[in-house]
Structure formats: structure tokens, C-alpha cells
MMTF fields as JSON, N, C-alpha, C and O atoms, coordinates in Angstrom:
{
  "mmtfVersion": "1.0.0",
  "mmtfProducer": "UNKNOWN",
  "numBonds": 271,
  "numAtoms": 272,
  "numGroups": 68,
  "numChains": 1,
  "numModels": 1,
  "chainsPerModel": [1],
  "groupsPerChain": [68],
  "chainIdList": ["A"],
  "bondAtomList": [4, 2, 8, 6, 12, 10, 16, 14, 20, 18, 24, 22, 28, 26, 32, 30, 36, 34, 40, 38, 44, 42, 48, 46, 52, 50, 56, 54, 60, 58, 64, 62, 68, 66, 72, 70, 76, 74, 80, 78, 84, 82, 88, 86, 92, 90, 96, 94, 100, 98, 104, 102, 108, 106, 112, 110, 116, 114, 120, 118, 124, 122, 128, 126, 132, 130, 136, 134, 140, 138, 144, 142, 148, 146, 152, 150, 156, 154, 160, 158, 164, 162, 168, 166, 172, 170, 176, 174, 180, 178, 184, 182, 188, 186, 192, 190, 196, 194, 200, 198, 204, 202, 208, 206, 212, 210, 216, 214, 220, 218, 224, 222, 228, 226, 232, 230, 236, 234, 240, 238, 244, 242, 248, 246, 252, 250, 256, 254, 260, 258, 264, 262, 268, 266],
  "bondOrderList": [1, 1, 1, 1, 1, 1, 1, 1, 1, 1, 1, 1, 1, 1, 1, 1, 1, 1, 1, 1, 1, 1, 1, 1, 1, 1, 1, 1, 1, 1, 1, 1, 1, 1, 1, 1, 1, 1, 1, 1, 1, 1, 1, 1, 1, 1, 1, 1, 1, 1, 1, 1, 1, 1, 1, 1, 1, 1, 1, 1, 1, 1, 1, 1, 1, 1, 1],
  "groupList": [{"groupName": "THR", "atomNameList": ["N", "CA", "C", "O"], "elementList": ["N", "C", "C", "O"], "formalChargeList": [0, 0, 0, 0], "bondAtomList": [1, 0, 2, 1, 3, 2], "bondOrderList": [1, 1, 2], "singleLetterCode": "T", "chemCompType": "L-PEPTIDE LINKING"}, {"groupName": "PRO", "atomNameList": ["N", "CA", "C", "O"], "elementList": ["N", "C", "C", "O"], "formalChargeList": [0, 0, 0, 0], "bondAtomList": [1, 0, 2, 1, 3, 2], "bondOrderList": [1, 1, 2], "singleLetterCode": "P", "chemCompType": "L-PEPTIDE LINKING"}, {"groupName": "GLU", "atomNameList": ["N", "CA", "C", "O"], "elementList": ["N", "C", "C", "O"], "formalChargeList": [0, 0, 0, 0], "bondAtomList": [1, 0, 2, 1, 3, 2], "bondOrderList": [1, 1, 2], "singleLetterCode": "E", "chemCompType": "L-PEPTIDE LINKING"}, {"groupName": "ASN", "atomNameList": ["N", "CA", "C", "O"], "elementList": ["N", "C", "C", "O"], "formalChargeList": [0, 0, 0, 0], "bondAtomList": [1, 0, 2, 1, 3, 2], "bondOrderList": [1, 1, 2], "singleLetterCode": "N", "chemCompType": "L-PEPTIDE LINKING"}, {"groupName": "ILE", "atomNameList": ["N", "CA", "C", "O"], "elementList": ["N", "C", "C", "O"], "formalChargeList": [0, 0, 0, 0], "bondAtomList": [1, 0, 2, 1, 3, 2], "bondOrderList": [1, 1, 2], "singleLetterCode": "I", "chemCompType": "L-PEPTIDE LINKING"}, {"groupName": "GLY", "atomNameList": ["N", "CA", "C", "O"], "elementList": ["N", "C", "C", "O"], "formalChargeList": [0, 0, 0, 0], "bondAtomList": [1, 0, 2, 1, 3, 2], "bondOrderList": [1, 1, 2], "singleLetterCode": "G", "chemCompType": "PEPTIDE LINKING"}, {"groupName": "VAL", "atomNameList": ["N", "CA", "C", "O"], "elementList": ["N", "C", "C", "O"], "formalChargeList": [0, 0, 0, 0], "bondAtomList": [1, 0, 2, 1, 3, 2], "bondOrderList": [1, 1, 2], "singleLetterCode": "V", "chemCompType": "L-PEPTIDE LINKING"}, {"groupName": "LEU", "atomNameList": ["N", "CA", "C", "O"], "elementList": ["N", "C", "C", "O"], "formalChargeList": [0, 0, 0, 0], "bondAtomList": [1, 0, 2, 1, 3, 2], "bondOrderList": [1, 1, 2], "singleLetterCode": "L", "chemCompType": "L-PEPTIDE LINKING"}, {"groupName": "LYS", "atomNameList": ["N", "CA", "C", "O"], "elementList": ["N", "C", "C", "O"], "formalChargeList": [0, 0, 0, 0], "bondAtomList": [1, 0, 2, 1, 3, 2], "bondOrderList": [1, 1, 2], "singleLetterCode": "K", "chemCompType": "L-PEPTIDE LINKING"}, {"groupName": "ALA", "atomNameList": ["N", "CA", "C", "O"], "elementList": ["N", "C", "C", "O"], "formalChargeList": [0, 0, 0, 0], "bondAtomList": [1, 0, 2, 1, 3, 2], "bondOrderList": [1, 1, 2], "singleLetterCode": "A", "chemCompType": "L-PEPTIDE LINKING"}, {"groupName": "ARG", "atomNameList": ["N", "CA", "C", "O"], "elementList": ["N", "C", "C", "O"], "formalChargeList": [0, 0, 0, 0], "bondAtomList": [1, 0, 2, 1, 3, 2], "bondOrderList": [1, 1, 2], "singleLetterCode": "R", "chemCompType": "L-PEPTIDE LINKING"}, {"groupName": "TYR", "atomNameList": ["N", "CA", "C", "O"], "elementList": ["N", "C", "C", "O"], "formalChargeList": [0, 0, 0, 0], "bondAtomList": [1, 0, 2, 1, 3, 2], "bondOrderList": [1, 1, 2], "singleLetterCode": "Y", "chemCompType": "L-PEPTIDE LINKING"}, {"groupName": "SER", "atomNameList": ["N", "CA", "C", "O"], "elementList": ["N", "C", "C", "O"], "formalChargeList": [0, 0, 0, 0], "bondAtomList": [1, 0, 2, 1, 3, 2], "bondOrderList": [1, 1, 2], "singleLetterCode": "S", "chemCompType": "L-PEPTIDE LINKING"}, {"groupName": "PHE", "atomNameList": ["N", "CA", "C", "O"], "elementList": ["N", "C", "C", "O"], "formalChargeList": [0, 0, 0, 0], "bondAtomList": [1, 0, 2, 1, 3, 2], "bondOrderList": [1, 1, 2], "singleLetterCode": "F", "chemCompType": "L-PEPTIDE LINKING"}, {"groupName": "HIS", "atomNameList": ["N", "CA", "C", "O"], "elementList": ["N", "C", "C", "O"], "formalChargeList": [0, 0, 0, 0], "bondAtomList": [1, 0, 2, 1, 3, 2], "bondOrderList": [1, 1, 2], "singleLetterCode": "H", "chemCompType": "L-PEPTIDE LINKING"}, {"groupName": "ASP", "atomNameList": ["N", "CA", "C", "O"], "elementList": ["N", "C", "C", "O"], "formalChargeList": [0, 0, 0, 0], "bondAtomList": [1, 0, 2, 1, 3, 2], "bondOrderList": [1, 1, 2], "singleLetterCode": "D", "chemCompType": "L-PEPTIDE LINKING"}, {"groupName": "GLN", "atomNameList": ["N", "CA", "C", "O"], "elementList": ["N", "C", "C", "O"], "formalChargeList": [0, 0, 0, 0], "bondAtomList": [1, 0, 2, 1, 3, 2], "bondOrderList": [1, 1, 2], "singleLetterCode": "Q", "chemCompType": "L-PEPTIDE LINKING"}],
  "groupTypeList": [0, 1, 2, 3, 3, 4, 4, 5, 6, 7, 8, 9, 10, 9, 0, 7, 10, 7, 11, 7, 5, 7, 12, 7, 5, 13, 2, 14, 13, 4, 11, 3, 15, 3, 10, 14, 11, 10, 15, 11, 12, 0, 7, 10, 12, 0, 10, 0, 2, 16, 8, 4, 13, 7, 2, 7, 11, 7, 2, 15, 8, 16, 10, 10, 5, 14, 11, 3],
  "groupIdList": [1, 2, 3, 4, 5, 6, 7, 8, 9, 10, 11, 12, 13, 14, 15, 16, 17, 18, 19, 20, 21, 22, 23, 24, 25, 26, 27, 28, 29, 30, 31, 32, 33, 34, 35, 36, 37, 38, 39, 40, 41, 42, 43, 44, 45, 46, 47, 48, 49, 50, 51, 52, 53, 54, 55, 56, 57, 58, 59, 60, 61, 62, 63, 64, 65, 66, 67, 68],
  "secStructList": [7, 7, 3, 3, 3, 3, 3, 3, 3, 3, 3, 3, 3, 3, 3, 3, 3, 3, 3, 6, 6, 3, 3, 3, 3, 3, 3, 3, 3, 3, 3, 3, 3, 3, 3, 3, 3, 1, 1, 1, 7, 3, 3, 3, 3, 3, 3, 3, 3, 3, 3, 3, 3, 3, 3, 3, 7, 7, 7, 7, 4, 4, 4, 6, 6, 7, 7, 7],
  "xCoordList": [-133.719, -133.913, -134.31, -133.853, -135.143, -135.591, -134.357, -133.604, -134.132, -133.031, -133.288, -134.248, -132.489, -132.532, -131.182, -130.139, -131.178, -129.948, -129.792, -130.727, -128.617, -128.281, -127.081, -126.018, -127.226, -126.063, -125.818, -126.757, -124.566, -124.105, -122.969, -122.052, -123.03, -122.116, -121.61, -122.418, -120.356, -119.679, -118.698, -117.871, -118.712, -117.789, -117.371, -118.098, -116.12, -115.632, -114.533, -113.75, -114.552, -113.538, -113.066, -113.849, -111.74, -111.129, -110.112, -109.325, -110.241, -109.288, -108.51, -109.009, -107.392, -106.548, -106.059, -105.409, -106.374, -105.952, -104.484, -104.073, -103.727, -102.24, -101.907, -101.186, -102.499, -102.164, -103.239, -103.437, -103.914, -104.902, -105.889, -106.757, -105.818, -106.732, -106.144, -106.66, -105.092, -104.539, -104.778, -104.471, -105.343, -105.68, -105.184, -105.031, -104.926, -104.541, -105.669, -106.151, -106.065, -107.155, -107.014, -106.133, -107.911, -107.892, -109.317, -110.168, -109.652, -111.032, -111.012, -110.209, -111.92, -112.066, -113.497, -114.461, -113.624, -114.896, -115.049, -114.163, -116.186, -116.469, -117.849, -118.821, -117.881, -119.138, -119.272, -118.378, -120.32, -120.519, -121.845, -122.888, -121.784, -122.954, -123.065, -122.159, -124.209, -124.561, -125.837, -126.899, -125.705, -126.869, -127.13, -126.23, -128.363, -128.806, -129.793, -130.952, -129.329, -130.242, -130.884, -130.287, -132.136, -132.874, -132.491, -132.548, -132.085, -131.699, -130.146, -129.665, -129.416, -127.993, -127.309, -127.975, -125.916, -125.228, -125.274, -125.804, -124.736, -124.64, -123.437, -122.327, -123.639, -122.581, -122.301, -123.196, -121.004, -120.685, -119.458, -118.524, -119.557, -118.452, -118.299, -119.258, -117.017, -116.715, -115.65, -114.665, -115.876, -115.006, -114.544, -115.385, -113.244, -112.77, -111.864, -111.188, -111.842, -110.963, -110.438, -111.14, -109.193, -108.519, -107.974, -107.377, -108.174, -107.589, -106.965, -107.523, -105.812, -105.132, -105.131, -104.761, -105.528, -105.645, -105.154, -105.106, -104.78, -104.347, -105.384, -105.643, -105.965, -107.06, -106.642, -106.077, -106.944, -106.607, -107.878, -108.598, -108.19, -109.5, -109.055, -108.23, -109.665, -109.525, -110.789, -111.719, -110.911, -112.219, -112.274, -111.283, -113.48, -113.765, -113.748, -114.531, -112.931, -112.8, -114.153, -114.414, -114.971, -116.22, -117.279, -118.235, -117.104, -118.104, -117.56, -118.174, -116.448, -115.804, -116.781, -117.241, -117.059, -117.94, -119.373, -120.185, -119.771, -121.227, -121.684, -122.061, -121.641, -121.962, -123.346, -123.682, -124.101, -125.441, -126.503, -127.673],
  "yCoordList": [40.802, 40.263, 38.809, 38.075, 38.356, 36.959, 36.125, 36.514, 34.976, 34.128, 32.651, 32.351, 31.777, 30.397, 30.05, 30.478, 29.315, 28.969, 27.445, 26.711, 27.019, 25.549, 25.463, 25.972, 24.794, 24.615, 23.171, 22.391, 22.789, 21.501, 21.435, 22.255, 20.448, 20.282, 18.888, 17.961, 18.673, 17.336, 17.35, 18.261, 16.426, 16.386, 14.927, 14.091, 14.663, 13.238, 13.23, 14.163, 12.117, 11.97, 10.483, 9.547, 10.334, 8.953, 9.081, 10.017, 7.992, 7.882, 6.593, 5.632, 6.527, 5.323, 5.166, 6.059, 3.985, 3.764, 3.323, 2.34, 4.133, 3.877, 2.905, 1.92, 3.263, 2.359, 2.63, 3.766, 1.549, 1.6, 2.772, 2.663, 3.872, 4.998, 6.162, 7.279, 5.893, 7.037, 6.768, 5.702, 7.804, 7.736, 8.93, 10.002, 8.779, 9.824, 9.938, 8.94, 11.164, 11.388, 12.457, 13.309, 12.448, 13.414, 13.788, 12.898, 15.046, 15.444, 16.459, 17.392, 16.236, 17.11, 17.654, 16.893, 18.956, 19.698, 20.553, 21.334, 20.385, 21.233, 21.795, 21.106, 23.115, 23.921, 24.559, 25.323, 24.314, 24.793, 25.631, 25.172, 26.785, 27.702, 28.227, 28.877, 27.913, 28.471, 29.283, 28.787, 30.577, 31.462, 31.894, 32.379, 31.71, 32.036, 33.233, 33.055, 34.389, 35.588, 35.721, 35.467, 36.139, 36.299, 37.451, 37.384, 38.55, 39.735, 39.998, 40.906, 39.126, 39.283, 37.977, 36.987, 37.967, 36.767, 35.77, 36.067, 34.63, 33.568, 33.724, 33.969, 33.588, 33.667, 32.289, 31.607, 31.863, 30.49, 30.716, 31.46, 29.974, 30.029, 28.659, 27.936, 28.338, 27.004, 27.254, 27.951, 26.652, 26.83, 25.368, 24.486, 25.143, 23.844, 23.97, 24.985, 22.927, 22.934, 21.468, 20.496, 21.381, 20.041, 20.172, 21.191, 19.131, 19.054, 17.737, 16.706, 17.742, 16.523, 16.643, 17.693, 15.612, 15.69, 14.426, 13.364, 14.562, 13.467, 13.355, 14.347, 12.228, 12.045, 11.071, 10.005, 11.483, 10.642, 10.322, 11.224, 9.031, 8.612, 8.095, 7.192, 8.738, 8.393, 7.836, 8.611, 6.541, 5.917, 6.003, 5.798, 6.317, 6.357, 4.851, 4.029, 4.533, 3.162, 2.671, 1.468, 3.511, 3.104, 2.732, 2.023, 3.21, 2.988, 2.075, 1.956, 1.416, 0.596, -0.475, -1.412, -0.231, -1.156, -0.885, -1.646, 0.055, 0.303, 1.696, 2.576, 1.862, 3.195, 3.186, 4.165, 2.202, 2.154, 2.723, 2.768],
  "zCoordList": [124.498, 123.12, 123.146, 124.022, 122.225, 122.131, 121.765, 120.872, 122.441, 122.094, 122.447, 123.157, 121.987, 122.35, 123.011, 122.514, 124.076, 124.802, 124.858, 125.177, 124.547, 124.679, 125.537, 125.18, 126.729, 127.654, 127.849, 128.006, 127.845, 128.032, 129.066, 129.029, 130.002, 131.079, 131.067, 130.998, 131.129, 131.251, 132.375, 132.413, 133.291, 134.361, 134.529, 135.066, 134.025, 134.084, 135.17, 135.346, 135.859, 136.992, 137.048, 136.893, 137.278, 137.391, 138.532, 138.672, 139.34, 140.462, 140.372, 139.788, 140.883, 140.985, 142.372, 142.916, 142.99, 144.337, 144.349, 143.732, 145.102, 145.205, 146.338, 146.18, 147.522, 148.691, 149.784, 150.217, 150.203, 151.218, 151.036, 150.17, 151.782, 151.68, 150.861, 150.9, 150.143, 149.347, 147.828, 147.294, 147.186, 145.786, 145.047, 145.633, 143.772, 142.811, 141.779, 141.243, 141.523, 140.609, 139.618, 139.739, 138.564, 137.485, 137.265, 137.279, 137.061, 136.78, 135.648, 135.621, 134.727, 133.556, 133.519, 133.613, 133.383, 133.418, 132.133, 131.787, 131.444, 130.255, 130.42, 130.73, 130.191, 130.274, 128.911, 128.546, 128.114, 126.807, 126.748, 127.212, 126.207, 126.222, 124.762, 124.24, 124.142, 122.823, 122.879, 123.253, 122.489, 122.54, 121.087, 120.4, 120.643, 119.283, 119.407, 119.783, 119.1, 119.111, 117.691, 116.645, 117.787, 116.503, 115.66, 114.432, 116.319, 115.561, 115.488, 114.811, 116.244, 116.243, 115.889, 115.584, 115.929, 115.657, 116.805, 117.876, 116.586, 117.606, 118.515, 118.042, 119.77, 120.801, 121.334, 121.833, 121.223, 121.719, 122.628, 122.328, 123.813, 124.765, 125.364, 125.633, 125.559, 126.219, 127.254, 127.012, 128.449, 129.573, 129.977, 130.15, 130.116, 130.498, 131.709, 131.876, 132.572, 133.665, 133.8, 133.519, 134.237, 134.476, 135.848, 136.194, 136.663, 138.04, 138.257, 137.882, 138.857, 139.332, 140.871, 141.396, 141.584, 143.014, 143.655, 143.034, 144.943, 145.822, 146.934, 147.615, 147.137, 148.032, 149.17, 148.923, 150.423, 151.582, 152.268, 152.697, 152.391, 153.063, 154.438, 154.577, 155.443, 156.876, 157.425, 157.648, 157.669, 158.148, 159.65, 160.35, 160.132, 161.541, 162.104, 161.628, 163.026, 163.461, 164.116, 164.077, 164.682, 165.237, 164.223, 164.536, 163.019, 161.947, 160.904, 159.844, 161.123, 160.1, 159.478, 160.131, 158.104, 157.419, 157.662, 157.137, 158.356, 158.709, 158.163, 158.936, 156.867, 156.263, 155.582, 154.916, 155.708, 155.039, 155.933, 155.552]
}
């Protein structure tokens, strides 16, 4: 069937450094899908996810400060 689709994606992330290579973070993800059918009704769906994570950064001592 002929249709028009509109899709939107938003992924926001924030981290807070706690101590040296240890960080605490939050991530919010939104996926929005709107489908407009010519002969039928409109279908709208939204999916959201939230994540809280703990991140540990371990740097290679041989490459310290040389990541470019």
C-alpha cells in the first residue's frame, strides 16, 4: 500500500567522572515511527530505553597520551 513514513531517533548520553578512570553514566534512547497510509489509518509507535551504566577506563601505559 502507498504510505509516507517519518522516523525520528534521539540518543542522549551523559557521564559523570567519579574517580580517575571510573565514570557513572545515563543514556536515554527514543525511536519514533509515524506511518501515514493513504487508504488506512495512521500508525504511530514510540520505543524508549533508559540505561544506567558504570564505565571503567583502563589506559595502555605504552600509549599514554598518544591517541591521535
